[in-house]
mmCIF file of C-alpha atoms in Angstrom:
data_model
loop_
_atom_site.group_PDB
_atom_site.id
_atom_site.type_symbol
_atom_site.label_atom_id
_atom_site.label_comp_id
_atom_site.label_asym_id
_atom_site.label_seq_id
_atom_site.Cartn_x
_atom_site.Cartn_y
_atom_site.Cartn_z
ATOM 1 C CA UNK A 1 0.106 -0.116 -0.056
ATOM 2 C CA UNK A 2 1.451 3.412 -0.898
ATOM 3 C CA UNK A 3 0.410 5.974 1.379
ATOM 4 C CA UNK A 4 1.969 9.241 0.949
ATOM 5 C CA UNK A 5 1.418 12.219 2.942
ATOM 6 C CA UNK A 6 2.887 16.177 3.112
ATOM 7 C CA UNK A 7 1.129 16.814 6.411
ATOM 8 C CA UNK A 8 2.783 14.702 8.640
ATOM 9 C CA UNK A 9 2.414 11.471 10.578
ATOM 10 C CA UNK A 10 -1.045 13.007 12.549
ATOM 11 C CA UNK A 11 -2.567 13.627 8.782
ATOM 12 C CA UNK A 12 -1.299 10.378 7.580
ATOM 13 C CA UNK A 13 -3.126 8.743 10.462
ATOM 14 C CA UNK A 14 -6.240 10.477 9.893
ATOM 15 C CA UNK A 15 -5.757 9.856 5.929
ATOM 16 C CA UNK A 16 -5.485 5.902 6.576
ATOM 17 C CA UNK A 17 -8.805 6.015 8.767
ATOM 18 C CA UNK A 18 -10.714 7.491 6.543
ATOM 19 C CA UNK A 19 -9.039 4.419 3.573
ATOM 20 C CA UNK A 20 -10.518 2.105 6.612
ATOM 21 C CA UNK A 21 -14.007 3.930 6.769
ATOM 22 C CA UNK A 22 -14.003 3.691 2.693
ATOM 23 C CA UNK A 23 -12.693 0.375 2.406
ATOM 24 C CA UNK A 24 -15.557 -0.949 4.672
ATOM 25 C CA UNK A 25 -18.249 0.748 2.595
ATOM 26 C CA UNK A 26 -20.333 -2.351 0.486
ATOM 27 C CA UNK A 27 -19.464 -0.957 -2.908
ATOM 28 C CA UNK A 28 -16.070 -0.382 -2.130
ATOM 29 C CA UNK A 29 -13.605 -3.299 -3.016
ATOM 30 C CA UNK A 30 -10.232 -2.563 -1.022
ATOM 31 C CA UNK A 31 -7.371 -4.427 -2.346
ATOM 32 C CA UNK A 32 -3.842 -3.680 -0.921
ATOM 33 C CA UNK A 33 -0.700 -4.454 -3.731
ATOM 34 C CA UNK A 34 2.163 -5.252 -1.573
ATOM 35 C CA UNK A 35 5.592 -4.343 -3.597
ATOM 36 C CA UNK A 36 7.138 -7.564 -2.502
ATOM 37 C CA UNK A 37 4.134 -9.270 -5.089
ATOM 38 C CA UNK A 38 5.611 -7.193 -7.716
ATOM 39 C CA UNK A 39 8.467 -6.387 -10.449
ATOM 40 C CA UNK A 40 8.400 -2.845 -9.091
ATOM 41 C CA UNK A 41 6.423 -2.024 -12.486
ATOM 42 C CA UNK A 42 2.458 -1.924 -12.343
ATOM 43 C CA UNK A 43 0.973 -0.150 -15.258
ATOM 44 C CA UNK A 44 -2.058 0.195 -13.555
ATOM 45 C CA UNK A 45 -0.579 2.802 -11.287
ATOM 46 C CA UNK A 46 1.404 4.913 -13.444
ATOM 47 C CA UNK A 47 -1.520 6.239 -15.324
ATOM 48 C CA UNK A 48 -4.660 6.906 -13.719
ATOM 49 C CA UNK A 49 -8.001 5.421 -15.306
ATOM 50 C CA UNK A 50 -11.331 3.954 -14.857
ATOM 51 C CA UNK A 51 -13.365 1.460 -16.724
ATOM 52 C CA UNK A 52 -16.965 1.918 -17.185
ATOM 53 C CA UNK A 53 -19.177 -1.040 -17.807
ATOM 54 C CA UNK A 54 -21.771 1.158 -19.516
ATOM 55 C CA UNK A 55 -23.694 -2.231 -20.539
ATOM 56 C CA UNK A 56 -23.360 -5.761 -21.107
ATOM 57 C CA UNK A 57 -20.252 -6.759 -22.789
ATOM 58 C CA UNK A 58 -19.581 -2.931 -23.588
ATOM 59 C CA UNK A 59 -16.844 -1.359 -21.416
ATOM 60 C CA UNK A 60 -14.932 1.588 -22.231
ATOM 61 C CA UNK A 61 -11.969 3.537 -20.245
ATOM 62 C CA UNK A 62 -11.614 6.896 -19.277
ATOM 63 C CA UNK A 63 -8.599 8.411 -18.742
ATOM 64 C CA UNK A 64 -7.987 11.568 -17.263
ATOM 65 C CA UNK A 65 -4.573 13.734 -18.962
ATOM 66 C CA UNK A 66 -3.217 17.069 -17.958
ATOM 67 C CA UNK A 67 -5.001 19.180 -21.281
ATOM 68 C CA UNK A 68 -7.935 16.697 -21.464
ATOM 69 C CA UNK A 69 -10.228 13.587 -20.561
ATOM 70 C CA UNK A 70 -10.808 10.785 -23.042
ATOM 71 C CA UNK A 71 -12.958 7.378 -23.487
ATOM 72 C CA UNK A 72 -11.109 4.957 -25.571
ATOM 73 C CA UNK A 73 -13.453 2.033 -27.161
ATOM 74 C CA UNK A 74 -10.312 -0.459 -27.268
ATOM 75 C CA UNK A 75 -9.609 -0.923 -23.432
ATOM 76 C CA UNK A 76 -7.919 -4.156 -23.869
ATOM 77 C CA UNK A 77 -4.383 -2.909 -22.210
ATOM 78 C CA UNK A 78 -6.282 -1.233 -19.747
ATOM 79 C CA UNK A 79 -8.528 -4.654 -18.606
ATOM 80 C CA UNK A 80 -4.596 -6.261 -18.802
ATOM 81 C CA UNK A 81 -3.309 -3.521 -16.560
ATOM 82 C CA UNK A 82 -6.174 -3.861 -14.007
ATOM 83 C CA UNK A 83 -5.763 -7.513 -13.668
ATOM 84 C CA UNK A 84 -2.047 -7.029 -13.638
ATOM 85 C CA UNK A 85 -2.490 -4.940 -10.546
ATOM 86 C CA UNK A 86 -5.526 -6.470 -9.294
ATOM 87 C CA UNK A 87 -4.600 -10.466 -9.079
ATOM 88 C CA UNK A 88 -1.373 -10.119 -7.070
ATOM 89 C CA UNK A 89 -3.072 -8.414 -4.766
ATOM 90 C CA UNK A 90 -4.583 -9.217 -0.906
ATOM 91 C CA UNK A 91 -7.857 -10.488 -0.489
ATOM 92 C CA UNK A 92 -10.308 -7.795 0.436
ATOM 93 C CA UNK A 93 -10.708 -9.412 3.861
ATOM 94 C CA UNK A 94 -6.740 -8.957 4.052
ATOM 95 C CA UNK A 95 -6.470 -5.606 2.990
ATOM 96 C CA UNK A 96 -8.261 -4.680 5.820
ATOM 97 C CA UNK A 97 -6.380 -6.099 7.996
ATOM 98 C CA UNK A 98 -3.338 -4.775 6.794
ATOM 99 C CA UNK A 99 -4.932 -1.438 7.099
ATOM 100 C CA UNK A 100 -5.912 -1.871 10.365
ATOM 101 C CA UNK A 101 -2.376 -2.784 11.429
ATOM 102 C CA UNK A 102 -0.871 0.155 9.165
ATOM 103 C CA UNK A 103 -3.403 2.276 11.532
ATOM 104 C CA UNK A 104 -2.432 0.880 15.128
ATOM 105 C CA UNK A 105 1.241 1.232 14.297
ATOM 106 C CA UNK A 106 0.708 4.787 13.579
ATOM 107 C CA UNK A 107 -1.591 5.353 16.112
ATOM 108 C CA UNK A 108 1.238 3.708 18.822
ATOM 109 C CA UNK A 109 4.087 5.443 17.279
#
């Protein structure tokens, strides 16, 4: 889990606590991708995108860049990047436990 904070330890703790609230929402799938499970290269983390399932069998990739947003019909690279990041990630339950450990560690330091 990469979590950065420019506000110091207290701000980071509040951010982790907020992630914990979000991770427990019924419509959210929260998964931790440990650096040790990848070769260090995770294309899905290099360029933010959203896969939009607009109807059965039809998916678009929404990509927002510095200059403009774009909807892309050829989604295969985005789907592959998403799966490359999701497959080695911890399960939802394990991810919440990892997050809770980080919160406890931060609260006790």
